[in-house]
Every structure is written in structure tokens, then in C-alpha cells.
Amino acid sequence: MLAKRNPLTVSKLMLTSPPTYKDMTTAVPTAELERNYNFLKSEIFGSIAFSLLESRALIKFFSNRFLFLDECDEEWLDETERESVAAARTPVQAFNAGLLQHRSFEEDLKESPQPKLIVSGAADKRSIGRQPYKEQLDTCSLVTIPGLNVLPWESPKEVVDLIRELGY
């Protein structure tokens, strides 16, 4: 983790809507990652998947179902549509395949000396799965603000206020 390796540069961590602690500390089996990634990279199935995933209608459905407490706005849809380009596919494929969970980050989290602030949206059902951050990490606090998942977009004032208040 960048923060663990650079404690003089990174003095504090604020994570908005991070994965649950279990997801951060449980590696996904390599065979599963390879299967997921190969599917998304496939010329046939990957192309079909991305033509659907990048459609405005599906972005709106997914955003309203999983990312936003209230309906996403047109600006969000315009931005996601504008950023749905071929150059962005490889990192999106890696993320959706689960490659960020190729290993456990438990050691990094426990050994990084920075205070950590975990911010969850009040409507985020995964917030209960973030409780172990506080239980397992010495310098960790949990905060809840209005919203669901994309908190800097949904509740920008509250996020900025936390940054200022906590000196981040």
C-alpha cells in the first residue's frame, strides 16, 4: 500500500465507501480472477458486455441501484458516458474482474501508521461490514454521512467538511 511505504508523505488516510474489511483482507483465488478477466477481455463476450455496460441506460440503472441514494443526475451520466472510451477499458476490466483483490491487504492496513477514517453513506448496507476496520486497526475511526456509495459526488459538502475538520 502506498501509504504504508510513504508515512512521511501520507500522514492520514480517508477512505470513502471502501470495500468491507473482509473484502480487503480476503484474497480472491487466482483461477477466479483469471476466469473473470479473460471473460471481460474476450473479443466476443467482452465486447458484448462492454457495449451493454457502457450504455447510458445501464449506467443509469446501475448507478441508481447501487451507487446513489437518490437518482443520479444528468451530469453524472454525461461524465460516465464521456469517460467510457476504449482507453479506459483495461483498468475497468481489471477492477470488475476483481484484480484489486488478488491478495489480502490486512498486513498493510495493520502496519501503516497513519490514522484512518472510514466514511460510509447512511444508506450503505455494507457499512456494517466496515466495522472490523475499527476493531482490527489501532488508529481507525468510522463516520457516517448522507448518501449511499459515491459520497464525494452525493455529499460533497459533507466530505469537504470532514477533510477540513479532521485536518486531512
N, CA, C and O atoms as a DFTB+ gen file, in Angstrom:
672 C
 N C O
     1  1       0.845      -1.168       0.000
     2  2       0.000       0.000       0.000
     3  2       0.892       1.232       0.000
     4  3       1.867       1.295       0.749
     5  1       0.575       2.179      -0.808
     6  2       1.351       3.406      -0.946
     7  2       1.531       4.113       0.395
     8  3       2.620       4.599       0.698
     9  1       0.485       4.171       1.184
    10  2       0.555       4.866       2.475
    11  2       1.542       4.193       3.417
    12  3       2.286       4.873       4.125
    13  1       1.555       2.881       3.432
    14  2       2.467       2.146       4.314
    15  2       3.917       2.430       3.948
    16  3       4.769       2.570       4.826
    17  1       4.191       2.513       2.663
    18  2       5.570       2.739       2.192
    19  2       6.007       4.194       2.301
    20  3       7.201       4.485       2.222
    21  1       5.067       5.108       2.481
    22  2       5.385       6.542       2.472
    23  2       4.748       7.273       3.644
    24  3       3.968       8.202       3.430
    25  1       5.055       6.885       4.866
    26  2       4.382       7.506       6.017
    27  2       4.723       8.979       6.208
    28  3       3.960       9.699       6.853
    29  1       5.828       9.442       5.675
    30  2       6.159      10.864       5.812
    31  2       5.384      11.718       4.812
    32  3       5.118      12.893       5.062
    33  1       5.032      11.126       3.696
    34  2       4.274      11.847       2.674
    35  2       2.779      11.749       2.910
    36  3       2.051      12.729       2.751
    37  1       2.324      10.571       3.289
    38  2       0.905      10.324       3.546
    39  2       0.728      10.259       5.056
    40  3       1.087       9.265       5.687
    41  1       0.171      11.323       5.635
    42  2       0.081      11.387       7.096
    43  2      -1.242      10.852       7.642
    44  3      -1.313      10.466       8.809
    45  1      -2.295      10.822       6.812
    46  2      -3.614      10.350       7.236
    47  2      -4.307       9.729       6.031
    48  3      -4.022      10.082       4.887
    49  1      -5.216       8.805       6.298
    50  2      -5.997       8.179       5.225
    51  2      -7.482       8.388       5.470
    52  3      -7.979       8.184       6.578
    53  1      -8.177       8.796       4.424
    54  2      -9.640       8.902       4.482
    55  2     -10.171       8.068       3.329
    56  3      -9.905       8.358       2.163
    57  1     -10.920       7.035       3.664
    58  2     -11.486       6.145       2.658
    59  2     -12.991       6.331       2.631
    60  3     -13.660       6.108       3.640
    61  1     -13.533       6.737       1.490
    62  2     -14.979       6.889       1.366
    63  2     -15.537       5.651       0.684
    64  3     -15.124       5.300      -0.421
    65  1     -16.471       4.999       1.344
    66  2     -17.127       3.789       0.846
    67  2     -16.128       2.721       0.396
    68  3     -16.249       2.197      -0.711
    69  1     -15.145       2.391       1.236
    70  2     -14.207       1.343       0.822
    71  2     -14.896      -0.023       0.844
    72  3     -16.000      -0.156       1.373
    73  1     -14.246      -1.029       0.272
    74  2     -14.784      -2.390       0.416
    75  2     -14.892      -2.746       1.892
    76  3     -14.283      -2.094       2.739
    77  1     -15.655      -3.767       2.192
    78  2     -15.736      -4.225       3.573
    79  2     -14.357      -4.704       4.008
    80  3     -13.495      -4.996       3.180
    81  1     -14.166      -4.779       5.312
    82  2     -12.875      -5.240       5.830
    83  2     -12.587      -6.663       5.343
    84  3     -11.455      -6.983       4.979
    85  1     -13.600      -7.498       5.338
    86  2     -13.414      -8.877       4.863
    87  2     -12.947      -8.895       3.413
    88  3     -12.047      -9.655       3.058
    89  1     -13.563      -8.050       2.567
    90  2     -13.148      -7.995       1.165
    91  2     -11.710      -7.498       1.020
    92  3     -10.988      -7.941       0.127
    93  1     -11.297      -6.591       1.885
    94  2      -9.923      -6.073       1.824
    95  2      -8.896      -7.070       2.348
    96  3      -7.712      -6.970       2.026
    97  1      -9.337      -8.016       3.142
    98  2      -8.381      -8.921       3.788
    99  2      -8.521     -10.369       3.321
   100  3      -7.863     -11.256       3.865
   101  1      -9.358     -10.616       2.335
   102  2      -9.545     -11.962       1.798
   103  2      -9.209     -11.956       0.315
   104  3      -9.878     -11.295      -0.480
   105  1      -8.175     -12.692      -0.052
   106  2      -7.763     -12.747      -1.453
   107  2      -8.752     -13.585      -2.264
   108  3      -9.258     -14.602      -1.790
   109  1      -9.017     -13.144      -3.486
   110  2      -9.834     -13.907      -4.418
   111  2      -8.915     -14.928      -5.092
   112  3      -7.813     -14.573      -5.510
   113  1      -9.339     -16.171      -5.205
   114  2      -8.488     -17.191      -5.831
   115  2      -8.063     -16.800      -7.252
   116  3      -8.845     -16.234      -8.015
   117  1      -6.828     -17.109      -7.582
   118  2      -6.262     -16.753      -8.888
   119  2      -7.098     -17.281     -10.043
   120  3      -7.308     -16.575     -11.029
   121  1      -7.576     -18.516      -9.934
   122  2      -8.374     -19.095     -11.019
   123  2      -9.641     -18.278     -11.276
   124  3     -10.048     -18.111     -12.425
   125  1     -10.259     -17.773     -10.219
   126  2     -11.461     -16.948     -10.364
   127  2     -11.127     -15.615     -11.029
   128  3     -11.861     -15.144     -11.898
   129  1     -10.011     -15.012     -10.613
   130  2      -9.586     -13.740     -11.213
   131  2      -9.304     -13.921     -12.703
   132  3      -9.729     -13.111     -13.528
   133  1      -8.582     -14.990     -13.038
   134  2      -8.259     -15.251     -14.445
   135  2      -9.517     -15.470     -15.271
   136  3      -9.633     -14.941     -16.376
   137  1     -10.462     -16.249     -14.743
   138  2     -11.714     -16.516     -15.455
   139  2     -12.472     -15.202     -15.691
   140  3     -12.938     -14.940     -16.799
   141  1     -12.589     -14.395     -14.658
   142  2     -13.298     -13.115     -14.778
   143  2     -12.619     -12.195     -15.792
   144  3     -13.277     -11.608     -16.651
   145  1     -11.300     -12.079     -15.681
   146  2     -10.564     -11.170     -16.563
   147  2     -10.633     -11.650     -18.012
   148  3     -10.858     -10.852     -18.922
   149  1     -10.439     -12.953     -18.226
   150  2     -10.486     -13.487     -19.588
   151  2     -11.854     -13.294     -20.219
   152  3     -11.955     -13.039     -21.419
   153  1     -12.905     -13.412     -19.420
   154  2     -14.255     -13.147     -19.933
   155  2     -14.360     -11.696     -20.399
   156  3     -14.834     -11.427     -21.503
   157  1     -13.919     -10.771     -19.562
   158  2     -14.038      -9.352     -19.902
   159  2     -13.113      -8.932     -21.043
   160  3     -13.400      -7.963     -21.746
   161  1     -12.005      -9.653     -21.233
   162  2     -11.076      -9.358     -22.334
   163  2     -11.463     -10.073     -23.627
   164  3     -10.923      -9.770     -24.691
   165  1     -12.379     -11.004     -23.538
   166  2     -12.794     -11.788     -24.694
   167  2     -13.329     -10.883     -25.806
   168  3     -14.100      -9.955     -25.560
   169  1     -12.891     -11.185     -27.053
   170  2     -13.340     -10.363     -28.175
   171  2     -14.851     -10.412     -28.356
   172  3     -15.475      -9.414     -28.716
   173  1     -15.427     -11.572     -28.106
   174  2     -16.871     -11.708     -28.305
   175  2     -17.627     -11.296     -27.044
   176  3     -18.365     -10.311     -27.055
   177  1     -17.442     -12.054     -25.949
   178  2     -18.215     -11.798     -24.743
   179  2     -17.844     -10.468     -24.085
   180  3     -18.716      -9.754     -23.589
   181  1     -16.571     -10.142     -24.081
   182  2     -16.143      -8.864     -23.506
   183  2     -16.708      -7.686     -24.263
   184  3     -17.138      -6.700     -23.665
   185  1     -16.708      -7.789     -25.588
   186  2     -17.266      -6.702     -26.413
   187  2     -18.753      -6.523     -26.159
   188  3     -19.252      -5.403     -26.053
   189  1     -19.451      -7.650     -26.064
   190  2     -20.892      -7.579     -25.779
   191  2     -21.123      -6.984     -24.393
   192  3     -21.971      -6.111     -24.213
   193  1     -20.355      -7.471     -23.417
   194  2     -20.505      -6.977     -22.041
   195  2     -20.276      -5.472     -21.978
   196  3     -21.055      -4.749     -21.356
   197  1     -19.207      -4.997     -22.621
   198  2     -18.911      -3.569     -22.539
   199  2     -19.883      -2.722     -23.340
   200  3     -20.160      -1.585     -22.959
   201  1     -20.405      -3.240     -24.430
   202  2     -21.399      -2.444     -25.153
   203  2     -22.641      -2.257     -24.283
   204  3     -23.308      -1.226     -24.367
   205  1     -22.954      -3.254     -23.445
   206  2     -24.069      -3.098     -22.509
   207  2     -23.679      -2.219     -21.329
   208  3     -24.408      -1.294     -20.970
   209  1     -22.513      -2.510     -20.717
   210  2     -22.076      -1.772     -19.526
   211  2     -21.897      -0.279     -19.781
   212  3     -22.099       0.543     -18.888
   213  1     -21.518       0.059     -21.007
   214  2     -21.264       1.466     -21.325
   215  2     -22.498       2.196     -21.856
   216  3     -22.426       3.378     -22.191
   217  1     -23.607       1.506     -21.930
   218  2     -24.821       2.176     -22.408
   219  2     -25.356       3.094     -21.308
   220  3     -25.318       2.749     -20.127
   221  1     -25.837       4.222     -21.695
   222  2     -26.351       5.211     -20.737
   223  2     -27.473       4.624     -19.874
   224  3     -27.550       4.895     -18.676
   225  1     -28.330       3.827     -20.487
   226  2     -29.453       3.247     -19.747
   227  2     -28.959       2.309     -18.641
   228  3     -29.476       2.346     -17.524
   229  1     -27.969       1.477     -18.940
   230  2     -27.464       0.567     -17.917
   231  2     -26.657       1.311     -16.854
   232  3     -26.712       0.966     -15.674
   233  1     -25.912       2.327     -17.272
   234  2     -25.178       3.147     -16.296
   235  2     -26.169       3.790     -15.332
   236  3     -25.939       3.818     -14.123
   237  1     -27.262       4.302     -15.867
   238  2     -28.280       4.935     -15.018
   239  2     -28.902       3.908     -14.077
   240  3     -29.054       4.174     -12.885
   241  1     -29.263       2.740     -14.599
   242  2     -29.860       1.689     -13.770
   243  2     -28.890       1.280     -12.658
   244  3     -29.273       1.237     -11.489
   245  1     -27.645       0.981     -13.013
   246  2     -26.652       0.543     -12.030
   247  2     -26.382       1.636     -10.991
   248  3     -26.319       1.358      -9.793
   249  1     -26.227       2.860     -11.452
   250  2     -25.955       3.981     -10.546
   251  2     -27.094       4.180      -9.556
   252  3     -26.864       4.374      -8.362
   253  1     -28.323       4.130     -10.060
   254  2     -29.479       4.327      -9.186
   255  2     -29.684       3.146      -8.240
   256  3     -30.208       3.317      -7.139
   257  1     -29.285       1.979      -8.652
   258  2     -29.482       0.773      -7.824
   259  2     -28.390       0.597      -6.777
   260  3     -28.669       0.176      -5.654
   261  1     -27.133       0.919      -7.140
   262  2     -26.005       0.575      -6.274
   263  2     -25.129       1.744      -5.812
   264  3     -24.380       1.598      -4.847
   265  1     -25.206       2.876      -6.467
   266  2     -24.257       3.952      -6.160
   267  2     -24.865       5.152      -5.452
   268  3     -24.216       5.762      -4.601
   269  1     -26.099       5.497      -5.791
   270  2     -26.701       6.722      -5.279
   271  2     -27.931       6.425      -4.421
   272  3     -28.717       5.525      -4.719
   273  1     -28.075       7.201      -3.358
   274  2     -29.276       7.107      -2.533
   275  2     -30.482       7.623      -3.319
   276  3     -31.530       6.978      -3.363
   277  1     -30.319       8.780      -3.929
   278  2     -31.344       9.344      -4.803
   279  2     -30.924       9.062      -6.245
   280  3     -29.855       8.503      -6.488
   281  1     -31.754       9.445      -7.179
   282  2     -31.419       9.228      -8.595
   283  2     -30.139       9.970      -8.960
   284  3     -29.906      11.090      -8.506
   285  1     -29.318       9.335      -9.783
   286  2     -28.124      10.027     -10.271
   287  2     -28.571      11.163     -11.195
   288  3     -29.643      11.107     -11.796
   289  1     -27.732      12.186     -11.293
   290  2     -28.112      13.332     -12.113
   291  2     -27.546      13.207     -13.533
   292  3     -26.735      12.329     -13.826
   293  1     -27.996      14.102     -14.387
   294  2     -27.564      14.081     -15.788
   295  2     -26.065      14.342     -15.918
   296  3     -25.407      13.792     -16.800
   297  1     -25.535      15.179     -15.040
   298  2     -24.095      15.453     -15.093
   299  2     -23.296      14.173     -14.854
   300  3     -22.299      13.934     -15.536
   301  1     -23.725      13.338     -13.884
   302  2     -23.073      12.050     -13.621
   303  2     -23.117      11.171     -14.882
   304  3     -22.110      10.584     -15.277
   305  1     -24.282      11.095     -15.491
   306  2     -24.435      10.281     -16.692
   307  2     -23.590      10.820     -17.841
   308  3     -22.979      10.050     -18.581
   309  1     -23.556      12.149     -17.992
   310  2     -22.728      12.750     -19.043
   311  2     -21.252      12.413     -18.820
   312  3     -20.543      12.055     -19.761
   313  1     -20.795      12.529     -17.572
   314  2     -19.385      12.236     -17.261
   315  2     -19.047      10.773     -17.516
   316  3     -18.020      10.469     -18.123
   317  1     -19.901       9.868     -17.058
   318  2     -19.607       8.446     -17.268
   319  2     -19.637       8.102     -18.750
   320  3     -18.835       7.297     -19.223
   321  1     -20.548       8.701     -19.467
   322  2     -20.621       8.466     -20.909
   323  2     -19.370       9.006     -21.607
   324  3     -18.823       8.355     -22.497
   325  1     -18.924      10.188     -21.204
   326  2     -17.744      10.811     -21.793
   327  2     -16.478       9.999     -21.491
   328  3     -15.555       9.948     -22.304
   329  1     -16.450       9.368     -20.314
   330  2     -15.271       8.614     -19.905
   331  2     -15.313       7.146     -20.320
   332  3     -14.370       6.402     -20.052
   333  1     -16.387       6.727     -20.964
   334  2     -16.490       5.351     -21.450
   335  2     -15.812       5.255     -22.817
   336  3     -16.471       5.238     -23.857
   337  1     -14.502       5.194     -22.789
   338  2     -13.706       5.143     -24.012
   339  2     -12.817       3.890     -23.968
   340  3     -12.592       3.307     -22.908
   341  1     -12.329       3.501     -25.124
   342  2     -11.516       2.290     -25.219
   343  2     -10.309       2.330     -24.277
   344  3      -9.951       1.307     -23.694
   345  1      -9.685       3.489     -24.125
   346  2      -8.504       3.600     -23.265
   347  2      -8.819       3.318     -21.799
   348  3      -7.928       2.957     -21.030
   349  1     -10.066       3.480     -21.416
   350  2     -10.454       3.242     -20.020
   351  2     -10.861       1.795     -19.764
   352  3     -11.063       1.405     -18.614
   353  1     -10.981       1.016     -20.795
   354  2     -11.487      -0.348     -20.623
   355  2     -10.552      -1.249     -19.817
   356  3     -11.021      -2.002     -18.964
   357  1      -9.255      -1.192     -20.062
   358  2      -8.351      -2.108     -19.363
   359  2      -8.423      -1.935     -17.846
   360  3      -8.561      -2.939     -17.148
   361  1      -8.337      -0.726     -17.297
   362  2      -8.479      -0.613     -15.847
   363  2      -9.871      -1.025     -15.352
   364  3      -9.996      -1.576     -14.258
   365  1     -10.905      -0.765     -16.136
   366  2     -12.261      -1.166     -15.746
   367  2     -12.365      -2.689     -15.763
   368  3     -12.978      -3.282     -14.876
   369  1     -11.768      -3.317     -16.768
   370  2     -11.762      -4.780     -16.821
   371  2     -11.055      -5.358     -15.597
   372  3     -11.548      -6.299     -14.973
   373  1      -9.910      -4.795     -15.262
   374  2      -9.148      -5.285     -14.102
   375  2      -9.958      -5.120     -12.815
   376  3     -10.014      -6.034     -11.992
   377  1     -10.580      -3.963     -12.643
   378  2     -11.385      -3.715     -11.450
   379  2     -12.557      -4.685     -11.376
   380  3     -12.773      -5.327     -10.347
   381  1     -13.315      -4.794     -12.466
   382  2     -14.502      -5.659     -12.470
   383  2     -14.155      -7.141     -12.378
   384  3     -14.974      -7.939     -11.921
   385  1     -12.969      -7.515     -12.800
   386  2     -12.540      -8.911     -12.671
   387  2     -12.156      -9.242     -11.235
   388  3     -12.065     -10.412     -10.863
   389  1     -11.931      -8.202     -10.427
   390  2     -11.556      -8.417      -9.032
   391  2     -10.062      -8.404      -8.791
   392  3      -9.604      -8.822      -7.727
   393  1      -9.286      -7.926      -9.771
   394  2      -7.832      -7.976      -9.634
   395  2      -7.300      -7.161      -8.457
   396  3      -6.194      -7.416      -7.980
   397  1      -8.070      -6.190      -7.988
   398  2      -7.627      -5.431      -6.815
   399  2      -7.689      -6.284      -5.555
   400  3      -7.129      -5.920      -4.521
   401  1      -8.367      -7.414      -5.648
   402  2      -8.464      -8.316      -4.502
   403  2      -7.594      -9.562      -4.722
   404  3      -7.923     -10.652      -4.255
   405  1      -6.498      -9.384      -5.430
   406  2      -5.616     -10.521      -5.706
   407  2      -4.861     -11.005      -4.470
   408  3      -4.298     -12.100      -4.462
   409  1      -4.857     -10.176      -3.429
   410  2      -4.189     -10.558      -2.188
   411  2      -4.882      -9.866      -1.018
   412  3      -5.702      -8.965      -1.197
   413  1      -4.532     -10.307       0.162
   414  2      -5.045      -9.661       1.365
   415  2      -4.253      -8.385       1.632
   416  3      -3.038      -8.349       1.438
   417  1      -4.934      -7.359       2.070
   418  2      -4.276      -6.108       2.446
   419  2      -4.250      -5.926       3.958
   420  3      -3.991      -4.829       4.452
   421  1      -4.519      -7.002       4.691
   422  2      -4.578      -6.914       6.145
   423  2      -3.260      -6.440       6.757
   424  3      -3.254      -5.563       7.620
   425  1      -2.164      -7.010       6.317
   426  2      -0.863      -6.609       6.861
   427  2      -0.580      -5.136       6.581
   428  3      -0.114      -4.413       7.462
   429  1      -0.858      -4.696       5.371
   430  2      -0.649      -3.287       5.013
   431  2      -1.504      -2.371       5.881
   432  3      -1.030      -1.352       6.384
   433  1      -2.765      -2.746       6.049
   434  2      -3.662      -1.924       6.860
   435  2      -3.201      -1.852       8.311
   436  3      -3.212      -0.782       8.920
   437  1      -2.796      -2.991       8.859
   438  2      -2.394      -3.024      10.270
   439  2      -1.039      -2.371      10.510
   440  3      -0.804      -1.806      11.578
   441  1      -0.155      -2.442       9.534
   442  2       1.196      -1.907       9.728
   443  2       1.355      -0.454       9.309
   444  3       2.346       0.177       9.674
   445  1       0.414       0.094       8.558
   446  2       0.547       1.501       8.178
   447  2       0.233       2.351       9.408
   448  3      -0.797       2.158      10.054
   449  1       1.122       3.290       9.729
   450  2       0.973       4.047      10.973
   451  2      -0.054       5.179      10.923
   452  3      -0.392       5.751      11.960
   453  1      -0.543       5.503       9.749
   454  2      -1.440       6.650       9.605
   455  2      -2.796       6.395      10.273
   456  3      -3.315       5.280      10.239
   457  1      -3.357       7.440      10.877
   458  2      -4.755       7.345      11.319
   459  2      -5.638       7.158      10.082
   460  3      -5.378       7.728       9.022
   461  1      -6.672       6.358      10.241
   462  2      -7.560       6.065       9.122
   463  2      -8.976       6.478       9.474
   464  3      -9.452       6.220      10.580
   465  1      -9.640       7.114       8.536
   466  2     -11.039       7.490       8.684
   467  2     -11.819       6.761       7.600
   468  3     -11.576       6.960       6.409
   469  1     -12.750       5.923       8.014
   470  2     -13.597       5.182       7.086
   471  2     -14.949       5.883       7.049
   472  3     -15.627       5.987       8.072
   473  1     -15.342       6.366       5.866
   474  2     -16.579       7.124       5.718
   475  2     -17.578       6.276       4.925
   476  3     -17.288       5.824       3.818
   477  1     -18.743       6.075       5.510
   478  2     -19.808       5.312       4.858
   479  2     -21.026       6.190       4.651
   480  3     -21.267       7.136       5.401
   481  1     -21.785       5.861       3.624
   482  2     -23.064       6.527       3.415
   483  2     -24.099       5.941       4.352
   484  3     -24.082       4.740       4.624
   485  1     -24.997       6.772       4.850
   486  2     -26.016       6.330       5.803
   487  2     -26.887       5.212       5.234
   488  3     -27.413       4.398       5.992
   489  1     -27.045       5.161       3.920
   490  2     -27.889       4.145       3.299
   491  2     -27.100       2.936       2.796
   492  3     -27.677       2.035       2.186
   493  1     -25.805       2.907       3.040
   494  2     -24.954       1.824       2.533
   495  2     -25.070       0.592       3.425
   496  3     -24.650       0.614       4.582
   497  1     -25.638      -0.474       2.886
   498  2     -25.818      -1.714       3.644
   499  2     -24.485      -2.373       3.990
   500  3     -24.420      -3.191       4.908
   501  1     -23.433      -2.028       3.271
   502  2     -22.119      -2.624       3.544
   503  2     -21.419      -1.965       4.729
   504  3     -20.356      -2.429       5.142
   505  1     -21.984      -0.904       5.283
   506  2     -21.303      -0.201       6.376
   507  2     -21.078      -1.107       7.579
   508  3     -20.086      -0.940       8.288
   509  1     -21.964      -2.054       7.828
   510  2     -21.771      -2.989       8.942
   511  2     -20.514      -3.834       8.712
   512  3     -19.837      -4.212       9.668
   513  1     -20.207      -4.124       7.470
   514  2     -19.006      -4.881       7.133
   515  2     -17.730      -4.063       7.236
   516  3     -16.630      -4.592       7.076
   517  1     -17.880      -2.771       7.502
   518  2     -16.708      -1.910       7.709
   519  2     -16.366      -1.763       9.186
   520  3     -15.320      -1.213       9.530
   521  1     -17.232      -2.245      10.051
   522  2     -16.999      -2.176      11.498
   523  2     -15.656      -2.804      11.896
   524  3     -14.972      -2.256      12.759
   525  1     -15.257      -3.933      11.297
   526  2     -13.966      -4.534      11.670
   527  2     -12.743      -3.639      11.419
   528  3     -11.694      -3.854      12.026
   529  1     -12.862      -2.648      10.539
   530  2     -11.741      -1.717      10.387
   531  2     -11.410      -1.124      11.762
   532  3     -10.252      -1.106      12.179
   533  1     -12.431      -0.646      12.448
   534  2     -12.242      -0.018      13.760
   535  2     -11.780      -1.040      14.796
   536  3     -10.951      -0.736      15.653
   537  1     -12.318      -2.240      14.709
   538  2     -11.966      -3.283      15.672
   539  2     -10.556      -3.826      15.456
   540  3      -9.882      -4.193      16.419
   541  1     -10.112      -3.880      14.229
   542  2      -8.828      -4.509      13.906
   543  2      -7.660      -3.529      13.776
   544  3      -6.503      -3.930      13.900
   545  1      -7.949      -2.261      13.531
   546  2      -6.894      -1.276      13.299
   547  2      -6.800      -0.316      14.471
   548  3      -7.811       0.204      14.943
   549  1      -5.595      -0.089      14.932
   550  2      -5.379       0.741      16.123
   551  2      -5.848       2.181      15.966
   552  3      -6.441       2.745      16.886
   553  1      -5.593       2.760      14.842
   554  2      -5.890       4.187      14.663
   555  2      -6.939       4.367      13.572
   556  3      -6.653       4.906      12.502
   557  1      -8.148       3.911      13.854
   558  2      -9.202       3.974      12.845
   559  2     -10.503       4.471      13.468
   560  3     -10.888       4.071      14.566
   561  1     -11.163       5.355      12.727
   562  2     -12.472       5.876      13.133
   563  2     -13.460       5.631      12.006
   564  3     -13.087       5.567      10.834
   565  1     -14.714       5.495      12.376
   566  2     -15.791       5.321      11.405
   567  2     -16.729       6.516      11.484
   568  3     -17.064       6.983      12.573
   569  1     -17.150       7.007      10.326
   570  2     -18.078       8.135      10.258
   571  2     -19.136       7.812       9.206
   572  3     -18.849       7.175       8.192
   573  1     -20.344       8.254       9.462
   574  2     -21.438       8.080       8.502
   575  2     -21.939       9.456       8.094
   576  3     -22.143      10.333       8.933
   577  1     -22.133       9.631       6.785
   578  2     -22.681      10.878       6.244
   579  2     -23.834      10.517       5.298
   580  3     -23.975       9.352       4.924
   581  1     -24.649      11.487       4.911
   582  2     -25.750      11.182       3.990
   583  2     -25.237      10.617       2.662
   584  3     -24.188      11.025       2.163
   585  1     -25.985       9.684       2.109
   586  2     -25.639       9.131       0.809
   587  2     -25.586       7.623       0.823
   588  3     -25.973       6.975       1.795
   589  1     -25.096       7.075      -0.281
   590  2     -25.015       5.630      -0.408
   591  2     -23.573       5.211      -0.652
   592  3     -22.932       4.662       0.244
   593  1     -23.047       5.465      -1.863
   594  2     -21.750       4.905      -2.204
   595  2     -20.779       5.918      -2.798
   596  3     -19.599       5.901      -2.446
   597  1     -21.225       6.780      -3.667
   598  2     -20.341       7.731      -4.334
   599  2     -20.383       9.047      -3.547
   600  3     -20.869      10.070      -4.030
   601  1     -19.867       8.985      -2.338
   602  2     -20.058      10.078      -1.378
   603  2     -19.475      11.419      -1.824
   604  3     -20.125      12.442      -1.608
   605  1     -18.294      11.474      -2.431
   606  2     -17.819      12.788      -2.879
   607  2     -18.753      13.440      -3.911
   608  3     -18.788      14.665      -4.019
   609  1     -19.499      12.640      -4.659
   610  2     -20.445      13.183      -5.641
   611  2     -21.786      13.492      -4.971
   612  3     -22.391      14.536      -5.217
   613  1     -22.242      12.562      -4.115
   614  2     -23.549      12.713      -3.470
   615  2     -23.549      13.775      -2.369
   616  3     -24.489      14.561      -2.247
   617  1     -22.499      13.783      -1.588
   618  2     -22.426      14.664      -0.410
   619  2     -21.097      15.410      -0.382
   620  3     -20.322      15.265       0.563
   621  1     -20.831      16.205      -1.409
   622  2     -19.522      16.865      -1.483
   623  2     -19.248      17.796      -0.304
   624  3     -18.121      17.859       0.188
   625  1     -20.269      18.517       0.149
   626  2     -20.063      19.439       1.273
   627  2     -19.641      18.664       2.519
   628  3     -18.715      19.068       3.222
   629  1     -20.319      17.557       2.789
   630  2     -20.000      16.766       3.978
   631  2     -18.597      16.174       3.895
   632  3     -17.882      16.122       4.895
   633  1     -18.205      15.730       2.704
   634  2     -16.855      15.176       2.521
   635  2     -15.807      16.265       2.739
   636  3     -14.817      16.046       3.438
   637  1     -16.021      17.425       2.146
   638  2     -15.074      18.531       2.319
   639  2     -15.025      18.972       3.780
   640  3     -13.951      19.258       4.309
   641  1     -16.184      19.028       4.428
   642  2     -16.216      19.401       5.848
   643  2     -15.408      18.418       6.690
   644  3     -14.693      18.835       7.602
   645  1     -15.508      17.131       6.403
   646  2     -14.710      16.125       7.144
   647  2     -13.225      16.330       6.897
   648  3     -12.416      16.246       7.821
   649  1     -12.876      16.594       5.664
   650  2     -11.465      16.820       5.337
   651  2     -10.937      18.011       6.121
   652  3      -9.855      17.942       6.703
   653  1     -11.686      19.088       6.141
   654  2     -11.263      20.291       6.871
   655  2     -11.252      20.050       8.376
   656  3     -10.285      20.392       9.056
   657  1     -12.314      19.470       8.887
   658  2     -12.461      19.254      10.325
   659  2     -11.364      18.362      10.889
   660  3     -10.858      18.601      11.986
   661  1     -11.009      17.354      10.145
   662  2     -10.026      16.392      10.623
   663  2      -8.602      16.732      10.183
   664  3      -7.652      16.023      10.516
   665  1      -8.469      17.806       9.443
   666  2      -7.135      18.228       9.024
   667  2      -6.510      17.326       7.988
   668  3      -5.287      17.193       7.941
   669  1      -7.311      16.714       7.171
   670  2      -6.779      15.828       6.134
   671  2      -6.277      16.627       4.968
   672  3      -5.791      16.057       3.992
